[in-house]
Short mmCIF file of C-alpha atoms and ligand atoms in Angstrom, two decimals:
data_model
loop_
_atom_site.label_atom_id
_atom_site.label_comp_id
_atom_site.label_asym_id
_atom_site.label_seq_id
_atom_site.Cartn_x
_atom_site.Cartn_y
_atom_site.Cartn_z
CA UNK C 1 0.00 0.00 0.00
CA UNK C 2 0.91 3.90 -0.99
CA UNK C 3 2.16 5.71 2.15
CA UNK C 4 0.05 8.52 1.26
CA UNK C 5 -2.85 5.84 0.59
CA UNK C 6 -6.05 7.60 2.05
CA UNK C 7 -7.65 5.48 5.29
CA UNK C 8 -10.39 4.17 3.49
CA UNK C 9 -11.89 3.52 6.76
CA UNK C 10 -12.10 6.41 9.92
CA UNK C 11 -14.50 6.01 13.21
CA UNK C 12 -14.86 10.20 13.52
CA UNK C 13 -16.40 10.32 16.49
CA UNK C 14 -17.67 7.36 18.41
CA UNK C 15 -19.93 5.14 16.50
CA UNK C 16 -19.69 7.74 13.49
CA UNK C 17 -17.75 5.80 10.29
CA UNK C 18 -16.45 7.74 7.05
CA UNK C 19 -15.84 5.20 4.87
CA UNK C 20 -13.66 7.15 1.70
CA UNK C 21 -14.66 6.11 -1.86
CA UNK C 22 -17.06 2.95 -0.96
CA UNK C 23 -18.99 3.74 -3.59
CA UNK C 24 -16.39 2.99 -5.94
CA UNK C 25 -17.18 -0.78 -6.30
CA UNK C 26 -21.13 -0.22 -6.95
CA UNK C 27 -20.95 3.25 -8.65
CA UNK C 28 -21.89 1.97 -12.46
CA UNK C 29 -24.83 -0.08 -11.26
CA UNK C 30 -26.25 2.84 -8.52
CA UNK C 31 -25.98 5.96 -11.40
CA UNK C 32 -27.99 3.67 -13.59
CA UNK C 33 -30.40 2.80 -10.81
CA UNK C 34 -30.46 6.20 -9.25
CA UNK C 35 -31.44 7.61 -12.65
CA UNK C 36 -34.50 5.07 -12.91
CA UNK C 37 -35.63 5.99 -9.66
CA UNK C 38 -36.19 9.76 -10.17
CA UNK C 39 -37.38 9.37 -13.98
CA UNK C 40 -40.17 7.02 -12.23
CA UNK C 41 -40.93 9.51 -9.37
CA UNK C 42 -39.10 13.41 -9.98
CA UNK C 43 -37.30 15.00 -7.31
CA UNK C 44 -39.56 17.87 -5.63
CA UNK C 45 -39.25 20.77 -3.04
CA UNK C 46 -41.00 19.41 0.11
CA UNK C 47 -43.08 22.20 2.13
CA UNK C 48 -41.63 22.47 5.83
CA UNK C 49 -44.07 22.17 8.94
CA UNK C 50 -43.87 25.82 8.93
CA UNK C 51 -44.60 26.34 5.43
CA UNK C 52 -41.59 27.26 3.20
CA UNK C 53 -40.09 25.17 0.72
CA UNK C 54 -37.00 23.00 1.41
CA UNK C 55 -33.94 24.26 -0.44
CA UNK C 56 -33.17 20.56 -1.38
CA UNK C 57 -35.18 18.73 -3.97
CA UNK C 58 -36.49 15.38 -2.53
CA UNK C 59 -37.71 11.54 -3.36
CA UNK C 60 -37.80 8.28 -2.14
CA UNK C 61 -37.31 4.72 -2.63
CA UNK C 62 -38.46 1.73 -1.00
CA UNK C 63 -40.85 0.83 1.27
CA UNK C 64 -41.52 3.66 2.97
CA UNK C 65 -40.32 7.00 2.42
CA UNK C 66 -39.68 10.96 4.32
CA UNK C 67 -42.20 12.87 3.55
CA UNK C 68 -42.61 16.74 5.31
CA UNK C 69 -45.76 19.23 4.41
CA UNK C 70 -47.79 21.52 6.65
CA UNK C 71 -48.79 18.47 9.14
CA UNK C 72 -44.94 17.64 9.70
CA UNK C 73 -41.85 15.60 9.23
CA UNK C 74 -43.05 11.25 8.79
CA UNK C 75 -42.68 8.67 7.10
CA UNK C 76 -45.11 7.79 4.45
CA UNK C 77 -45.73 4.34 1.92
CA UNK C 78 -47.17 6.26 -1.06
CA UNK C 79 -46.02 9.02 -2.79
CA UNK C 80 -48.04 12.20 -1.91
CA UNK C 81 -47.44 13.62 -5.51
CA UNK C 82 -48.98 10.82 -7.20
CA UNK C 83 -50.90 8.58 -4.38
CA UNK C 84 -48.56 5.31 -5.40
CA UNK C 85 -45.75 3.38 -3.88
CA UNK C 86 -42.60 4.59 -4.16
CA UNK C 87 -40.46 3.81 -6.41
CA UNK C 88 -38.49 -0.10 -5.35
CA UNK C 89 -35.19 0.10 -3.91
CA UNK C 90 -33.05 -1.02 -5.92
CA UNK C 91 -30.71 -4.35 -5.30
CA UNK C 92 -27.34 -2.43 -5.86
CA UNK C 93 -28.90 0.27 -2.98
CA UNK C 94 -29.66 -2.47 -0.72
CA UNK C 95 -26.38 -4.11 -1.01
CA UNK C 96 -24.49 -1.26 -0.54
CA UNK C 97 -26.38 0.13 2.16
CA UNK C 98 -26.38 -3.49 4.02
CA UNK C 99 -21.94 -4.15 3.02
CA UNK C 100 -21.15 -0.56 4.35
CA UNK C 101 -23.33 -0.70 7.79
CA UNK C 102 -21.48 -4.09 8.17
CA UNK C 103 -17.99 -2.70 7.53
CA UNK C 104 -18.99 -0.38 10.18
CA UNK C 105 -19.42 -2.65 12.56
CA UNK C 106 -23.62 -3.00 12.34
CA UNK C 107 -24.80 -6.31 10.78
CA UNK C 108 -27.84 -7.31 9.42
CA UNK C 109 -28.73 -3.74 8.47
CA UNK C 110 -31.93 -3.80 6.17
CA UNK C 111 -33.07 -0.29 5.08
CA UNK C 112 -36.83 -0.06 3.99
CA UNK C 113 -36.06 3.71 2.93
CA UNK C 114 -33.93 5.90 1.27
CA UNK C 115 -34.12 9.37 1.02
CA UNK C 116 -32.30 11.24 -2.08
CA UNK C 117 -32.15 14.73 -1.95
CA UNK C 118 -31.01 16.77 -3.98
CA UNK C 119 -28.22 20.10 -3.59
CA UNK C 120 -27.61 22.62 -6.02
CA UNK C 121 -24.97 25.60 -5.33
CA UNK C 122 -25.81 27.03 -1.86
CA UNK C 123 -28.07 24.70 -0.96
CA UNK C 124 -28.22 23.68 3.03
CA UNK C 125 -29.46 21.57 5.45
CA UNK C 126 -29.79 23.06 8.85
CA UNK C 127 -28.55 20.76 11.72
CA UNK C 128 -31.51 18.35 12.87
CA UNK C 129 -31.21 15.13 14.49
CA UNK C 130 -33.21 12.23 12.71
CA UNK C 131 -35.67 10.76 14.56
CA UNK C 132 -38.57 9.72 13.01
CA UNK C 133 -37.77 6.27 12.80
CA UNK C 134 -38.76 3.36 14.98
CA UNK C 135 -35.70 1.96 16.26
CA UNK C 136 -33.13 4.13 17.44
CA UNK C 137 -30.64 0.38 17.74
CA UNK C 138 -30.03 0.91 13.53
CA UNK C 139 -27.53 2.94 12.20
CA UNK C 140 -27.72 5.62 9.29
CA UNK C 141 -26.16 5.51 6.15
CA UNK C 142 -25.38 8.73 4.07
CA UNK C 143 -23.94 8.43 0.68
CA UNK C 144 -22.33 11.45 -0.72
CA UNK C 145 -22.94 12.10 -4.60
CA UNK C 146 -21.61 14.50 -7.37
CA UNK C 147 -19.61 17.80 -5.87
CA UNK C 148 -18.48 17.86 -2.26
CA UNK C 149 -20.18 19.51 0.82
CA UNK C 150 -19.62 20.53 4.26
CA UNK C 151 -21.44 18.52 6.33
CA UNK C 152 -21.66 19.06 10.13
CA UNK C 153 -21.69 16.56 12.96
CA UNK C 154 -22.59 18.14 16.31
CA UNK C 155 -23.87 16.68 19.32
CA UNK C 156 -26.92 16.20 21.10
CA UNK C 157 -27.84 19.43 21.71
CA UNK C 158 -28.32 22.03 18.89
CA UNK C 159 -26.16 24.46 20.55
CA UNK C 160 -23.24 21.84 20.60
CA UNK C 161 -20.21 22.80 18.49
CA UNK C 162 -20.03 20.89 15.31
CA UNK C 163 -17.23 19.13 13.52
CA UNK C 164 -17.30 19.76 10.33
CA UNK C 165 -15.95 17.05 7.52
CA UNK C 166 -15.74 17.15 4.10
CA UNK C 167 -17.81 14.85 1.74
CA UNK C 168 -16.15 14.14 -1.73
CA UNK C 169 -18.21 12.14 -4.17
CA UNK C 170 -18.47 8.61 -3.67
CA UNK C 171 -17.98 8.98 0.35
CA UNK C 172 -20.30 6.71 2.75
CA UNK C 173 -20.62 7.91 5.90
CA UNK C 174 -22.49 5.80 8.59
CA UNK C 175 -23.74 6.75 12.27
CA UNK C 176 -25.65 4.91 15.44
CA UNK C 177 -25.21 3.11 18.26
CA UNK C 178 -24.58 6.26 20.96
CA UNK C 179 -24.14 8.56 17.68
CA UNK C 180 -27.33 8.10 16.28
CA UNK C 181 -29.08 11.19 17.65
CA UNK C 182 -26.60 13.61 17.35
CA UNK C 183 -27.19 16.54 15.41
CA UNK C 184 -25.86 17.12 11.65
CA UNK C 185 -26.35 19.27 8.64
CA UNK C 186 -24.64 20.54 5.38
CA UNK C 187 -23.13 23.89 5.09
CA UNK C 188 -24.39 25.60 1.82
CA UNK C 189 -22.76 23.68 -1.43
CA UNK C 190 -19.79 25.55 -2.83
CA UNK C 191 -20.38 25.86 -6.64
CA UNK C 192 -18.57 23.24 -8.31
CA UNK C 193 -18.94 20.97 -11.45
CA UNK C 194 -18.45 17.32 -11.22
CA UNK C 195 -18.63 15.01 -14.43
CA UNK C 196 -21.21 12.87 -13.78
CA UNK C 197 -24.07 15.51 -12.00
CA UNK C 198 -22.84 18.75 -13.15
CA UNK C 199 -23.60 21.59 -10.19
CA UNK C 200 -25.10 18.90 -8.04
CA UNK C 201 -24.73 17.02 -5.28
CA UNK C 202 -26.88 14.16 -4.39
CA UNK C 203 -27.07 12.60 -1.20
CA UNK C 204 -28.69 9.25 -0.39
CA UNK C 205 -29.57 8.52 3.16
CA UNK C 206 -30.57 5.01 4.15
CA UNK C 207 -32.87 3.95 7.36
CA UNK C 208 -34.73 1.20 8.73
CA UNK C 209 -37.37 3.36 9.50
CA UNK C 210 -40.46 1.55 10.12
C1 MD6 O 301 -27.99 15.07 3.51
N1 MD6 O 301 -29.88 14.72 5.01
O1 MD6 O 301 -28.80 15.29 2.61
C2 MD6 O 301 -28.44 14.84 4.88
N2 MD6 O 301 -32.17 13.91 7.68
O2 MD6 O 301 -26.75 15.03 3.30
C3 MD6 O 301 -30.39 14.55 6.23
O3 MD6 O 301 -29.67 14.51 7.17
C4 MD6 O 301 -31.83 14.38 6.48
O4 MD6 O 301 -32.51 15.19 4.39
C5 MD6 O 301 -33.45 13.72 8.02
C6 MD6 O 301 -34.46 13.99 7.16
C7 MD6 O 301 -34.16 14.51 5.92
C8 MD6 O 301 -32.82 14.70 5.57
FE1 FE O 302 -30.67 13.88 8.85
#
């Protein structure tokens, strides 16, 4: 191995895994994939609880997907744009998803939804902590997309100072056990052009959520 060789591997904080370029391996068979997914249902600006548009543009896959509009953040089965399932997740999702909660150390990880939104330049995501899931015992898993971002782990207050840690394009970064309420977010996206999704980042975030 290189002696400059990236770790491929890095626990960040406890329980909190970057896992550099793990995407590599699956990355032909997810693009195709991903594309199917959105031409079957588009990416859309949710409403927040509060009534303004996210700044990301948002779908699902899978069994059940994130929804948020005037009656709050949950998780829904059907599609509120067009009253049908969501879209299947794909095999090559699953499989990634399942072999890089595994290589961080949680097994038998079986994600019934994925979120995939959607970042153009100066896009955000203010810090939150997820928790509109079931079962706090399974970990997320975050996979980074197109140009980097700034994305902020803090901890389990929103006051807590964050750590902030670069995402480059084909990152996985995966977070439970006592991690798996702390706070996070995305700075705004830096404009940049990447080959594959021009301006934009897309981010893919895997749960077990029902
Ligand atoms: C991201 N998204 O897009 C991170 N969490 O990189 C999230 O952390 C997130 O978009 C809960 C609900 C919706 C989200
Ligand atoms: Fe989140």
């Amino acid at each position: 191995m290189h002696l400059f060789e990236p770790l491929k591997k890095l626990e960040i904080l406890k329980d909190v895994y970057l896992l550099s370029e793990f995407v590599t391996p699956f990355e032909n068979q997810l693009l195709n994939d991903l594309h199917v997914v959105i031409q079957t249902a588009p990416l859309r600006q949710m409403m927040t609880p509060s009534g303004f548009p996210m700044s990301v543009t948002t779908v699902n896959c899978g069994q059940l997907g994130w929804i948020s509009d005037k009656k709050g953040y949950r998780y829904s089965s059907v599609d509120p744009l067009s009253n049908k399932p969501w879209p299947a997740m794909p095999e090559s999702f699953k499989q990634l998803a399942q072999h890089a909660a595994s290589t961080a150390g949680f097994a038998d990880f079986e994600a019934d939804a994925c979120l995939i939104n959607c970042y153009q330049p100066n896009t955000k995501m203010g810090l939150h902590q997820d928790k509109d899931e079931q079962d706090f015992t399974q970990p997320i898993v975050s996979v980074s997309l197109g140009v980097p971002a700034m994305f902020q782990i803090g901890g389990f207050k929103r006051s807590d100072k964050a750590l902030k840690l670069p995402l480059y394009h084909g990152d996985v970064l995966v977070w439970g056990g006592e991690s798996r309420l702390r706070f996070h977010g995305v700075l705004p996206i830096k404009a940049a052009v990447h080959p594959a999704f021009g301006e934009r980042r897309i981010n893919l975030t895997f749960r077990k959520a029902g």
